[in-house]
Amino acid sequence: MVRTLDGKRLKYIGKVQPQPGEQDPETGQILYPYLPSEKLVEAVNLAIALERPLLLKGEPGCGKTKLARAVAYELGLPYEAWYIKSTSRARDGLYTYDAVGRLRDAQLAASKIDEEAAVKAKNADAYVEWGPLGRAFRDEQPTVVLIDEIDKADIDFPNDLLLELDEQRFEVTEVKQNSLLKKIQAKATPIVFITSNDEKDLPDAFLRRCLFHYVKFPERQQLIEIVKTRFTVSPLELVDAIIDRFLELREEMRRDKGEAGKKVSTSELMDWVRILSHQDDEILSKLKTELLYPGVLLKSWDDYRRYGEQMRTQPEA
């Protein structure tokens, strides 16, 4: 069981939420409440107890990425985010080594132009820069780490993290054998969340080291609660009408495209609510006959023509 510095067991309950307008002290971004299901809370606590990464899958906009920040907030732990790109290497999350910078300093030292560079060039440790996992391993207390969209990277990427995630250690190959930075062993077990959009299969060896949870798209009442925690929308009848229209559109897209097709997500819903909540008193009647501001929801020409323009032409009820 992962414990804090004072030996306290960590348990996530999903009830401690940011106050309206509260900002992330590091990024300045507004923090919003996160409303997890009971099953998701259970999955988080199982991952903490077993000290295994929690692999999260689910359609875009279901809340996979936001979970790690919410857990860090509630438990009062440091938070590290590692957003994977197609060019990401597994080692980048541990550390990077500025070999070019060291060569430059060595050349400056040889020419006796820069004495400070000459001193630095003799110290190989000075060119190590820690990545999100590297910083988490070196921290005295548990850190919540998000590895976001792991399936964006090369197929070998997950396998290259097996040892680090399983045994929580790695070596910095560029520094000297007697360096304190040579062998890094996690001082406290990090709480790791890994998200995947199912763009490619992950290796079996990697999956064996993870717990798995599928995050379902929020149901109607959950969407209403999410909207109410973020916006002051009145009357409540307007919230119901927005959510109903949104779900109606999702269902129509599901019928046309199947479960795997791109559908409108919660991030688009939040933008839509932000726009609709500032409209005139006739907004309720307009919602019954039009898909207002379809460009906020529909992000392709095909979807725009099929759902945006089509719904505008429906006769008034």
PDB file of C-alpha atoms in Angstrom:
ATOM      1  CA  MET A   1       0.000   0.000   0.000  1.00  0.00           C
ATOM      2  CA  VAL A   2       1.424   3.384  -1.016  1.00  0.00           C
ATOM      3  CA  ARG A   3       2.018   5.613   2.006  1.00  0.00           C
ATOM      4  CA  THR A   4       2.926   9.249   2.511  1.00  0.00           C
ATOM      5  CA  LEU A   5       5.974  10.530   4.428  1.00  0.00           C
ATOM      6  CA  ASP A   6       4.149  10.259   7.758  1.00  0.00           C
ATOM      7  CA  GLY A   7       3.172   6.638   7.066  1.00  0.00           C
ATOM      8  CA  LYS A   8      -0.453   7.454   6.295  1.00  0.00           C
ATOM      9  CA  ARG A   9      -2.198   5.061   3.904  1.00  0.00           C
ATOM     10  CA  LEU A  10      -3.509   6.680   0.771  1.00  0.00           C
ATOM     11  CA  LYS A  11      -7.138   6.209  -0.166  1.00  0.00           C
ATOM     12  CA  TYR A  12      -9.056   8.063  -2.867  1.00  0.00           C
ATOM     13  CA  ILE A  13     -12.746   8.746  -2.249  1.00  0.00           C
ATOM     14  CA  GLY A  14     -13.497  11.201  -5.080  1.00  0.00           C
ATOM     15  CA  LYS A  15     -15.242  13.682  -2.786  1.00  0.00           C
ATOM     16  CA  VAL A  16     -12.605  16.404  -2.231  1.00  0.00           C
ATOM     17  CA  GLN A  17     -13.153  18.955  -4.993  1.00  0.00           C
ATOM     18  CA  PRO A  18     -11.659  22.327  -5.991  1.00  0.00           C
ATOM     19  CA  GLN A  19     -13.640  25.428  -5.070  1.00  0.00           C
ATOM     20  CA  PRO A  20     -15.159  27.585  -7.845  1.00  0.00           C
ATOM     21  CA  GLY A  21     -12.416  29.598  -9.538  1.00  0.00           C
ATOM     22  CA  GLU A  22      -9.560  27.729  -7.838  1.00  0.00           C
ATOM     23  CA  GLN A  23      -6.420  27.605  -9.974  1.00  0.00           C
ATOM     24  CA  ASP A  24      -3.569  25.186 -10.331  1.00  0.00           C
ATOM     25  CA  PRO A  25      -0.727  26.877  -8.426  1.00  0.00           C
ATOM     26  CA  GLU A  26       1.835  25.802 -11.042  1.00  0.00           C
ATOM     27  CA  THR A  27       0.023  26.315 -14.342  1.00  0.00           C
ATOM     28  CA  GLY A  28      -2.605  28.886 -13.360  1.00  0.00           C
ATOM     29  CA  GLN A  29      -5.299  26.798 -15.065  1.00  0.00           C
ATOM     30  CA  ILE A  30      -8.765  26.699 -13.513  1.00  0.00           C
ATOM     31  CA  LEU A  31      -9.418  23.469 -11.616  1.00  0.00           C
ATOM     32  CA  TYR A  32     -12.836  21.855 -11.998  1.00  0.00           C
ATOM     33  CA  PRO A  33     -14.556  19.191  -9.895  1.00  0.00           C
ATOM     34  CA  TYR A  34     -14.148  15.607 -11.075  1.00  0.00           C
ATOM     35  CA  LEU A  35     -17.091  13.288 -10.479  1.00  0.00           C
ATOM     36  CA  PRO A  36     -15.874   9.675 -10.585  1.00  0.00           C
ATOM     37  CA  SER A  37     -18.130   6.626 -10.542  1.00  0.00           C
ATOM     38  CA  GLU A  38     -17.902   4.177  -7.648  1.00  0.00           C
ATOM     39  CA  LYS A  39     -16.249   1.633  -9.952  1.00  0.00           C
ATOM     40  CA  LEU A  40     -13.585   4.127 -10.966  1.00  0.00           C
ATOM     41  CA  VAL A  41     -12.860   5.040  -7.339  1.00  0.00           C
ATOM     42  CA  GLU A  42     -12.506   1.332  -6.605  1.00  0.00           C
ATOM     43  CA  ALA A  43     -10.095   0.878  -9.539  1.00  0.00           C
ATOM     44  CA  VAL A  44      -7.928   3.776  -8.315  1.00  0.00           C
ATOM     45  CA  ASN A  45      -7.667   2.321  -4.821  1.00  0.00           C
ATOM     46  CA  LEU A  46      -6.841  -1.135  -6.175  1.00  0.00           C
ATOM     47  CA  ALA A  47      -4.001   0.396  -8.218  1.00  0.00           C
ATOM     48  CA  ILE A  48      -2.726   2.217  -5.130  1.00  0.00           C
ATOM     49  CA  ALA A  49      -2.909  -0.926  -2.990  1.00  0.00           C
ATOM     50  CA  LEU A  50      -1.172  -3.149  -5.570  1.00  0.00           C
ATOM     51  CA  GLU A  51       1.297  -0.417  -6.578  1.00  0.00           C
ATOM     52  CA  ARG A  52       0.511  -1.026 -10.231  1.00  0.00           C
ATOM     53  CA  PRO A  53      -0.171   1.470 -13.039  1.00  0.00           C
ATOM     54  CA  LEU A  54      -3.852   1.920 -13.842  1.00  0.00           C
ATOM     55  CA  LEU A  55      -4.504   1.691 -17.592  1.00  0.00           C
ATOM     56  CA  LEU A  56      -7.566   3.707 -18.599  1.00  0.00           C
ATOM     57  CA  LYS A  57      -9.449   3.293 -21.835  1.00  0.00           C
ATOM     58  CA  GLY A  58     -12.656   4.904 -23.059  1.00  0.00           C
ATOM     59  CA  GLU A  59     -13.850   7.172 -25.817  1.00  0.00           C
ATOM     60  CA  PRO A  60     -12.415  10.728 -25.992  1.00  0.00           C
ATOM     61  CA  GLY A  61     -14.006  13.097 -23.517  1.00  0.00           C
ATOM     62  CA  CYS A  62     -14.990  10.473 -20.944  1.00  0.00           C
ATOM     63  CA  GLY A  63     -12.585  11.845 -18.296  1.00  0.00           C
ATOM     64  CA  LYS A  64      -9.516   9.586 -18.568  1.00  0.00           C
ATOM     65  CA  THR A  65      -6.930  12.360 -18.595  1.00  0.00           C
ATOM     66  CA  LYS A  66      -8.502  14.468 -15.828  1.00  0.00           C
ATOM     67  CA  LEU A  67      -8.541  11.634 -13.285  1.00  0.00           C
ATOM     68  CA  ALA A  68      -4.846  11.803 -12.383  1.00  0.00           C
ATOM     69  CA  ARG A  69      -5.030  15.529 -11.578  1.00  0.00           C
ATOM     70  CA  ALA A  70      -8.154  14.951  -9.473  1.00  0.00           C
ATOM     71  CA  VAL A  71      -6.448  12.181  -7.470  1.00  0.00           C
ATOM     72  CA  ALA A  72      -3.375  14.360  -6.874  1.00  0.00           C
ATOM     73  CA  TYR A  73      -5.610  17.213  -5.725  1.00  0.00           C
ATOM     74  CA  GLU A  74      -7.602  15.134  -3.265  1.00  0.00           C
ATOM     75  CA  LEU A  75      -4.584  13.345  -1.809  1.00  0.00           C
ATOM     76  CA  GLY A  76      -2.439  16.487  -1.717  1.00  0.00           C
ATOM     77  CA  LEU A  77       0.376  14.881  -3.728  1.00  0.00           C
ATOM     78  CA  PRO A  78       2.745  16.246  -6.384  1.00  0.00           C
ATOM     79  CA  TYR A  79       1.526  15.823  -9.951  1.00  0.00           C
ATOM     80  CA  GLU A  80       3.531  15.074 -13.085  1.00  0.00           C
ATOM     81  CA  ALA A  81       2.034  14.874 -16.589  1.00  0.00           C
ATOM     82  CA  TRP A  82       3.786  13.212 -19.517  1.00  0.00           C
ATOM     83  CA  TYR A  83       1.915  13.846 -22.761  1.00  0.00           C
ATOM     84  CA  ILE A  84       3.083  11.263 -25.298  1.00  0.00           C
ATOM     85  CA  LYS A  85       3.809  12.246 -28.902  1.00  0.00           C
ATOM     86  CA  SER A  86       4.593  10.106 -31.935  1.00  0.00           C
ATOM     87  CA  THR A  87       8.283  10.973 -31.432  1.00  0.00           C
ATOM     88  CA  SER A  88       8.371  10.251 -27.687  1.00  0.00           C
ATOM     89  CA  ARG A  89      10.925   7.769 -26.395  1.00  0.00           C
ATOM     90  CA  ALA A  90      10.482   5.838 -23.172  1.00  0.00           C
ATOM     91  CA  ARG A  91      13.721   7.253 -21.766  1.00  0.00           C
ATOM     92  CA  ASP A  92      12.417  10.823 -22.166  1.00  0.00           C
ATOM     93  CA  GLY A  93      10.107  10.222 -19.227  1.00  0.00           C
ATOM     94  CA  LEU A  94      13.054   9.249 -17.059  1.00  0.00           C
ATOM     95  CA  TYR A  95      15.716  11.726 -18.122  1.00  0.00           C
ATOM     96  CA  THR A  96      17.380  13.407 -21.070  1.00  0.00           C
ATOM     97  CA  TYR A  97      21.096  14.002 -21.401  1.00  0.00           C
ATOM     98  CA  ASP A  98      22.425  17.156 -23.061  1.00  0.00           C
ATOM     99  CA  ALA A  99      25.401  15.596 -24.877  1.00  0.00           C
ATOM    100  CA  VAL A 100      25.536  18.468 -27.370  1.00  0.00           C
ATOM    101  CA  GLY A 101      25.743  20.990 -24.539  1.00  0.00           C
ATOM    102  CA  ARG A 102      28.560  19.087 -22.928  1.00  0.00           C
ATOM    103  CA  LEU A 103      30.495  18.933 -26.216  1.00  0.00           C
ATOM    104  CA  ARG A 104      30.020  22.678 -26.675  1.00  0.00           C
ATOM    105  CA  ASP A 105      31.285  23.369 -23.151  1.00  0.00           C
ATOM    106  CA  ALA A 106      34.248  21.058 -23.733  1.00  0.00           C
ATOM    107  CA  GLN A 107      35.176  23.001 -26.864  1.00  0.00           C
ATOM    108  CA  LEU A 108      34.875  26.292 -25.012  1.00  0.00           C
ATOM    109  CA  ALA A 109      37.047  24.864 -22.260  1.00  0.00           C
ATOM    110  CA  ALA A 110      39.685  23.739 -24.769  1.00  0.00           C
ATOM    111  CA  SER A 111      39.842  27.207 -26.262  1.00  0.00           C
ATOM    112  CA  LYS A 112      40.077  28.713 -22.744  1.00  0.00           C
ATOM    113  CA  ILE A 113      37.320  31.199 -23.626  1.00  0.00           C
ATOM    114  CA  ASP A 114      34.878  30.278 -20.893  1.00  0.00           C
ATOM    115  CA  GLU A 115      36.244  29.093 -17.538  1.00  0.00           C
ATOM    116  CA  GLU A 116      32.759  28.411 -16.178  1.00  0.00           C
ATOM    117  CA  ALA A 117      32.061  26.080 -19.106  1.00  0.00           C
ATOM    118  CA  ALA A 118      35.354  24.357 -18.484  1.00  0.00           C
ATOM    119  CA  VAL A 119      34.346  23.547 -14.906  1.00  0.00           C
ATOM    120  CA  LYS A 120      30.900  22.366 -15.959  1.00  0.00           C
ATOM    121  CA  ALA A 121      32.243  20.148 -18.758  1.00  0.00           C
ATOM    122  CA  LYS A 122      34.179  18.090 -16.215  1.00  0.00           C
ATOM    123  CA  ASN A 123      30.963  17.202 -14.396  1.00  0.00           C
ATOM    124  CA  ALA A 124      28.884  14.762 -16.455  1.00  0.00           C
ATOM    125  CA  ASP A 125      26.061  14.944 -13.878  1.00  0.00           C
ATOM    126  CA  ALA A 126      25.379  18.582 -14.784  1.00  0.00           C
ATOM    127  CA  TYR A 127      23.870  17.605 -18.138  1.00  0.00           C
ATOM    128  CA  VAL A 128      21.135  15.331 -16.792  1.00  0.00           C
ATOM    129  CA  GLU A 129      17.576  16.699 -16.929  1.00  0.00           C
ATOM    130  CA  TRP A 130      14.891  14.639 -15.237  1.00  0.00           C
ATOM    131  CA  GLY A 131      11.636  13.681 -16.926  1.00  0.00           C
ATOM    132  CA  PRO A 132       8.229  13.239 -15.224  1.00  0.00           C
ATOM    133  CA  LEU A 133       8.918   9.655 -14.070  1.00  0.00           C
ATOM    134  CA  GLY A 134      12.499  10.508 -13.123  1.00  0.00           C
ATOM    135  CA  ARG A 135      11.323  13.355 -10.896  1.00  0.00           C
ATOM    136  CA  ALA A 136       8.650  11.106  -9.365  1.00  0.00           C
ATOM    137  CA  PHE A 137      11.228   8.407  -8.552  1.00  0.00           C
ATOM    138  CA  ARG A 138      13.512  10.962  -6.887  1.00  0.00           C
ATOM    139  CA  ASP A 139      10.755  12.529  -4.762  1.00  0.00           C
ATOM    140  CA  GLU A 140      10.580  11.551  -1.093  1.00  0.00           C
ATOM    141  CA  GLN A 141       6.786  11.298  -1.214  1.00  0.00           C
ATOM    142  CA  PRO A 142       4.481   9.534  -3.693  1.00  0.00           C
ATOM    143  CA  THR A 143       3.820  11.461  -6.893  1.00  0.00           C
ATOM    144  CA  VAL A 144       0.790  11.066  -9.142  1.00  0.00           C
ATOM    145  CA  VAL A 145       2.061  10.546 -12.706  1.00  0.00           C
ATOM    146  CA  LEU A 146      -0.078  10.766 -15.847  1.00  0.00           C
ATOM    147  CA  ILE A 147       1.244   9.037 -18.994  1.00  0.00           C
ATOM    148  CA  ASP A 148      -1.275  10.352 -21.487  1.00  0.00           C
ATOM    149  CA  GLU A 149      -2.178   8.566 -24.745  1.00  0.00           C
ATOM    150  CA  ILE A 150       0.556   5.940 -24.640  1.00  0.00           C
ATOM    151  CA  ASP A 151      -0.641   4.452 -27.932  1.00  0.00           C
ATOM    152  CA  LYS A 152       0.519   7.551 -29.830  1.00  0.00           C
ATOM    153  CA  ALA A 153       4.113   6.392 -29.493  1.00  0.00           C
ATOM    154  CA  ASP A 154       6.013   3.686 -31.320  1.00  0.00           C
ATOM    155  CA  ILE A 155       4.929   0.074 -30.689  1.00  0.00           C
ATOM    156  CA  ASP A 156       8.145  -0.568 -28.697  1.00  0.00           C
ATOM    157  CA  PHE A 157       7.482   2.301 -26.306  1.00  0.00           C
ATOM    158  CA  PRO A 158       5.437   0.353 -23.695  1.00  0.00           C
ATOM    159  CA  ASN A 159       7.966  -2.510 -23.620  1.00  0.00           C
ATOM    160  CA  ASP A 160      10.769  -0.013 -23.051  1.00  0.00           C
ATOM    161  CA  LEU A 161       9.085   1.013 -19.795  1.00  0.00           C
ATOM    162  CA  LEU A 162       8.583  -2.504 -18.381  1.00  0.00           C
ATOM    163  CA  LEU A 163      11.570  -2.523 -16.010  1.00  0.00           C
ATOM    164  CA  GLU A 164      11.033   1.036 -14.849  1.00  0.00           C
ATOM    165  CA  LEU A 165       7.342   0.535 -14.053  1.00  0.00           C
ATOM    166  CA  ASP A 166       7.794  -2.948 -12.603  1.00  0.00           C
ATOM    167  CA  GLU A 167      10.943  -2.503 -10.502  1.00  0.00           C
ATOM    168  CA  GLN A 168      10.815   1.295 -10.248  1.00  0.00           C
ATOM    169  CA  ARG A 169      14.476   1.819 -11.055  1.00  0.00           C
ATOM    170  CA  PHE A 170      16.680   2.855 -13.921  1.00  0.00           C
ATOM    171  CA  GLU A 171      20.250   3.826 -14.734  1.00  0.00           C
ATOM    172  CA  VAL A 172      21.659   7.009 -16.213  1.00  0.00           C
ATOM    173  CA  THR A 173      24.118   5.552 -18.670  1.00  0.00           C
ATOM    174  CA  GLU A 174      26.021   8.746 -19.476  1.00  0.00           C
ATOM    175  CA  VAL A 175      27.309   9.560 -15.972  1.00  0.00           C
ATOM    176  CA  LYS A 176      30.268   7.937 -14.225  1.00  0.00           C
ATOM    177  CA  GLN A 177      29.881   4.629 -12.398  1.00  0.00           C
ATOM    178  CA  ASN A 178      30.465   6.255  -8.998  1.00  0.00           C
ATOM    179  CA  SER A 179      27.998   9.089  -9.594  1.00  0.00           C
ATOM    180  CA  LEU A 180      25.082   9.469  -7.192  1.00  0.00           C
ATOM    181  CA  LEU A 181      22.917   9.842 -10.284  1.00  0.00           C
ATOM    182  CA  LYS A 182      24.020   6.524 -11.816  1.00  0.00           C
ATOM    183  CA  LYS A 183      21.417   4.230 -10.287  1.00  0.00           C
ATOM    184  CA  ILE A 184      18.013   5.696  -9.503  1.00  0.00           C
ATOM    185  CA  GLN A 185      15.644   3.690  -7.309  1.00  0.00           C
ATOM    186  CA  ALA A 186      12.216   5.132  -6.496  1.00  0.00           C
ATOM    187  CA  LYS A 187      12.176   6.577  -2.983  1.00  0.00           C
ATOM    188  CA  ALA A 188       8.372   6.383  -2.876  1.00  0.00           C
ATOM    189  CA  THR A 189       6.096   4.396  -5.161  1.00  0.00           C
ATOM    190  CA  PRO A 190       4.423   6.748  -7.634  1.00  0.00           C
ATOM    191  CA  ILE A 191       0.725   6.421  -8.476  1.00  0.00           C
ATOM    192  CA  VAL A 192       0.730   6.009 -12.256  1.00  0.00           C
ATOM    193  CA  PHE A 193      -2.226   6.523 -14.601  1.00  0.00           C
ATOM    194  CA  ILE A 194      -1.854   5.563 -18.257  1.00  0.00           C
ATOM    195  CA  THR A 195      -4.454   6.532 -20.836  1.00  0.00           C
ATOM    196  CA  SER A 196      -5.053   4.922 -24.219  1.00  0.00           C
ATOM    197  CA  ASN A 197      -7.458   5.719 -27.040  1.00  0.00           C
ATOM    198  CA  ASP A 198      -7.134   2.181 -28.358  1.00  0.00           C
ATOM    199  CA  GLU A 199      -5.378   3.348 -31.532  1.00  0.00           C
ATOM    200  CA  LYS A 200      -3.104   0.302 -31.381  1.00  0.00           C
ATOM    201  CA  ASP A 201      -2.781  -2.872 -29.325  1.00  0.00           C
ATOM    202  CA  LEU A 202      -0.471  -2.757 -26.316  1.00  0.00           C
ATOM    203  CA  PRO A 203       1.987  -5.632 -25.676  1.00  0.00           C
ATOM    204  CA  ASP A 204       0.823  -8.446 -23.394  1.00  0.00           C
ATOM    205  CA  ALA A 205       3.907  -8.081 -21.179  1.00  0.00           C
ATOM    206  CA  PHE A 206       2.993  -4.455 -20.583  1.00  0.00           C
ATOM    207  CA  LEU A 207      -0.672  -5.230 -19.903  1.00  0.00           C
ATOM    208  CA  ARG A 208       0.305  -7.843 -17.299  1.00  0.00           C
ATOM    209  CA  ARG A 209       1.906  -5.118 -15.224  1.00  0.00           C
ATOM    210  CA  CYS A 210      -1.159  -2.862 -15.244  1.00  0.00           C
ATOM    211  CA  LEU A 211      -4.647  -2.790 -13.830  1.00  0.00           C
ATOM    212  CA  PHE A 212      -7.351  -1.964 -16.351  1.00  0.00           C
ATOM    213  CA  HIS A 213     -10.480   0.141 -16.205  1.00  0.00           C
ATOM    214  CA  TYR A 214     -12.826   1.232 -18.972  1.00  0.00           C
ATOM    215  CA  VAL A 215     -14.201   4.707 -18.286  1.00  0.00           C
ATOM    216  CA  LYS A 216     -17.760   4.863 -19.568  1.00  0.00           C
ATOM    217  CA  PHE A 217     -19.089   8.034 -21.121  1.00  0.00           C
ATOM    218  CA  PRO A 218     -21.128   9.962 -18.498  1.00  0.00           C
ATOM    219  CA  GLU A 219     -24.849   9.243 -18.411  1.00  0.00           C
ATOM    220  CA  ARG A 220     -27.478  11.983 -18.546  1.00  0.00           C
ATOM    221  CA  GLN A 221     -27.603  12.723 -14.811  1.00  0.00           C
ATOM    222  CA  GLN A 222     -23.799  12.735 -14.571  1.00  0.00           C
ATOM    223  CA  LEU A 223     -23.610  15.226 -17.446  1.00  0.00           C
ATOM    224  CA  ILE A 224     -26.109  17.461 -15.663  1.00  0.00           C
ATOM    225  CA  GLU A 225     -24.010  17.321 -12.475  1.00  0.00           C
ATOM    226  CA  ILE A 226     -20.830  18.116 -14.444  1.00  0.00           C
ATOM    227  CA  VAL A 227     -22.491  21.127 -16.069  1.00  0.00           C
ATOM    228  CA  LYS A 228     -23.861  22.371 -12.737  1.00  0.00           C
ATOM    229  CA  THR A 229     -20.419  22.181 -11.094  1.00  0.00           C
ATOM    230  CA  ARG A 230     -18.859  24.271 -13.876  1.00  0.00           C
ATOM    231  CA  PHE A 231     -21.506  26.793 -14.868  1.00  0.00           C
ATOM    232  CA  THR A 232     -24.220  28.847 -13.286  1.00  0.00           C
ATOM    233  CA  VAL A 233     -26.936  28.155 -15.817  1.00  0.00           C
ATOM    234  CA  SER A 234     -30.505  29.168 -15.134  1.00  0.00           C
ATOM    235  CA  PRO A 235     -33.199  28.094 -15.372  1.00  0.00           C
ATOM    236  CA  LEU A 236     -32.435  24.419 -14.745  1.00  0.00           C
ATOM    237  CA  GLU A 237     -34.878  23.658 -17.552  1.00  0.00           C
ATOM    238  CA  LEU A 238     -32.228  25.080 -19.887  1.00  0.00           C
ATOM    239  CA  VAL A 239     -29.614  22.600 -18.606  1.00  0.00           C
ATOM    240  CA  ASP A 240     -32.039  19.748 -19.254  1.00  0.00           C
ATOM    241  CA  ALA A 241     -32.750  20.998 -22.765  1.00  0.00           C
ATOM    242  CA  ILE A 242     -29.035  21.365 -23.619  1.00  0.00           C
ATOM    243  CA  ILE A 243     -28.185  17.902 -22.330  1.00  0.00           C
ATOM    244  CA  ASP A 244     -31.154  16.320 -24.108  1.00  0.00           C
ATOM    245  CA  ARG A 245     -30.205  17.929 -27.423  1.00  0.00           C
ATOM    246  CA  PHE A 246     -26.564  16.883 -26.940  1.00  0.00           C
ATOM    247  CA  LEU A 247     -27.490  13.254 -26.177  1.00  0.00           C
ATOM    248  CA  GLU A 248     -29.914  13.201 -29.089  1.00  0.00           C
ATOM    249  CA  LEU A 249     -27.078  14.234 -31.402  1.00  0.00           C
ATOM    250  CA  ARG A 250     -24.735  11.608 -29.920  1.00  0.00           C
ATOM    251  CA  GLU A 251     -27.330   8.889 -30.416  1.00  0.00           C
ATOM    252  CA  GLU A 252     -27.882   9.900 -34.020  1.00  0.00           C
ATOM    253  CA  MET A 253     -24.127   9.822 -34.663  1.00  0.00           C
ATOM    254  CA  ARG A 254     -23.886   6.409 -32.975  1.00  0.00           C
ATOM    255  CA  ARG A 255     -26.597   4.997 -35.235  1.00  0.00           C
ATOM    256  CA  ASP A 256     -24.819   6.316 -38.320  1.00  0.00           C
ATOM    257  CA  LYS A 257     -21.201   5.545 -37.425  1.00  0.00           C
ATOM    258  CA  GLY A 258     -21.362   2.728 -34.904  1.00  0.00           C
ATOM    259  CA  GLU A 259     -19.760   2.649 -31.456  1.00  0.00           C
ATOM    260  CA  ALA A 260     -16.248   3.288 -32.758  1.00  0.00           C
ATOM    261  CA  GLY A 261     -17.110   6.388 -34.785  1.00  0.00           C
ATOM    262  CA  LYS A 262     -16.223   9.912 -33.654  1.00  0.00           C
ATOM    263  CA  LYS A 263     -19.043  11.431 -31.642  1.00  0.00           C
ATOM    264  CA  VAL A 264     -19.414  14.720 -29.805  1.00  0.00           C
ATOM    265  CA  SER A 265     -17.643  14.615 -26.422  1.00  0.00           C
ATOM    266  CA  THR A 266     -17.832  16.354 -23.067  1.00  0.00           C
ATOM    267  CA  SER A 267     -15.207  18.968 -23.954  1.00  0.00           C
ATOM    268  CA  GLU A 268     -17.404  20.063 -26.873  1.00  0.00           C
ATOM    269  CA  LEU A 269     -20.447  19.998 -24.604  1.00  0.00           C
ATOM    270  CA  MET A 270     -18.684  22.341 -22.145  1.00  0.00           C
ATOM    271  CA  ASP A 271     -17.967  24.822 -24.950  1.00  0.00           C
ATOM    272  CA  TRP A 272     -21.580  24.575 -26.120  1.00  0.00           C
ATOM    273  CA  VAL A 273     -22.957  25.226 -22.639  1.00  0.00           C
ATOM    274  CA  ARG A 274     -20.632  28.217 -22.277  1.00  0.00           C
ATOM    275  CA  ILE A 275     -22.092  29.740 -25.444  1.00  0.00           C
ATOM    276  CA  LEU A 276     -25.753  28.810 -24.879  1.00  0.00           C
ATOM    277  CA  SER A 277     -25.851  29.991 -21.262  1.00  0.00           C
ATOM    278  CA  HIS A 278     -25.398  33.587 -22.452  1.00  0.00           C
ATOM    279  CA  GLN A 279     -28.174  33.626 -25.039  1.00  0.00           C
ATOM    280  CA  ASP A 280     -31.546  35.394 -24.941  1.00  0.00           C
ATOM    281  CA  ASP A 281     -34.778  34.184 -23.364  1.00  0.00           C
ATOM    282  CA  GLU A 282     -35.840  32.425 -26.550  1.00  0.00           C
ATOM    283  CA  ILE A 283     -33.015  29.921 -26.356  1.00  0.00           C
ATOM    284  CA  LEU A 284     -35.282  27.157 -25.029  1.00  0.00           C
ATOM    285  CA  SER A 285     -37.649  27.329 -27.987  1.00  0.00           C
ATOM    286  CA  LYS A 286     -34.742  27.591 -30.435  1.00  0.00           C
ATOM    287  CA  LEU A 287     -33.150  24.445 -29.047  1.00  0.00           C
ATOM    288  CA  LYS A 288     -36.270  22.508 -29.954  1.00  0.00           C
ATOM    289  CA  THR A 289     -35.963  23.356 -33.634  1.00  0.00           C
ATOM    290  CA  GLU A 290     -32.289  24.019 -34.337  1.00  0.00           C
ATOM    291  CA  LEU A 291     -28.858  22.673 -33.596  1.00  0.00           C
ATOM    292  CA  LEU A 292     -27.534  26.046 -32.526  1.00  0.00           C
ATOM    293  CA  TYR A 293     -23.881  26.905 -33.232  1.00  0.00           C
ATOM    294  CA  PRO A 294     -23.155  23.496 -34.810  1.00  0.00           C
ATOM    295  CA  GLY A 295     -19.520  24.445 -35.398  1.00  0.00           C
ATOM    296  CA  VAL A 296     -18.928  24.208 -31.648  1.00  0.00           C
ATOM    297  CA  LEU A 297     -19.965  20.548 -31.677  1.00  0.00           C
ATOM    298  CA  LEU A 298     -19.242  19.242 -35.162  1.00  0.00           C
ATOM    299  CA  LYS A 299     -15.639  19.268 -36.323  1.00  0.00           C
ATOM    300  CA  SER A 300     -15.776  17.888 -39.864  1.00  0.00           C
ATOM    301  CA  TRP A 301     -17.518  19.039 -43.051  1.00  0.00           C
ATOM    302  CA  ASP A 302     -19.281  15.708 -43.356  1.00  0.00           C
ATOM    303  CA  ASP A 303     -20.687  15.903 -39.804  1.00  0.00           C
ATOM    304  CA  TYR A 304     -21.584  19.547 -40.267  1.00  0.00           C
ATOM    305  CA  ARG A 305     -23.616  18.816 -43.392  1.00  0.00           C
ATOM    306  CA  ARG A 306     -25.185  15.663 -42.022  1.00  0.00           C
ATOM    307  CA  TYR A 307     -26.212  16.858 -38.556  1.00  0.00           C
ATOM    308  CA  GLY A 308     -25.870  20.626 -38.474  1.00  0.00           C
ATOM    309  CA  GLU A 309     -27.728  21.631 -41.611  1.00  0.00           C
ATOM    310  CA  GLN A 310     -30.159  18.719 -41.448  1.00  0.00           C
ATOM    311  CA  MET A 311     -31.496  19.629 -38.017  1.00  0.00           C
ATOM    312  CA  ARG A 312     -31.938  23.276 -39.019  1.00  0.00           C
ATOM    313  CA  THR A 313     -34.461  22.234 -41.627  1.00  0.00           C
ATOM    314  CA  GLN A 314     -36.621  20.160 -39.291  1.00  0.00           C
ATOM    315  CA  PRO A 315     -40.154  21.571 -38.970  1.00  0.00           C
ATOM    316  CA  GLU A 316     -41.043  23.305 -35.726  1.00  0.00           C
ATOM    317  CA  ALA A 317     -42.656  20.981 -33.171  1.00  0.00           C
TER     318      ALA A 317
END
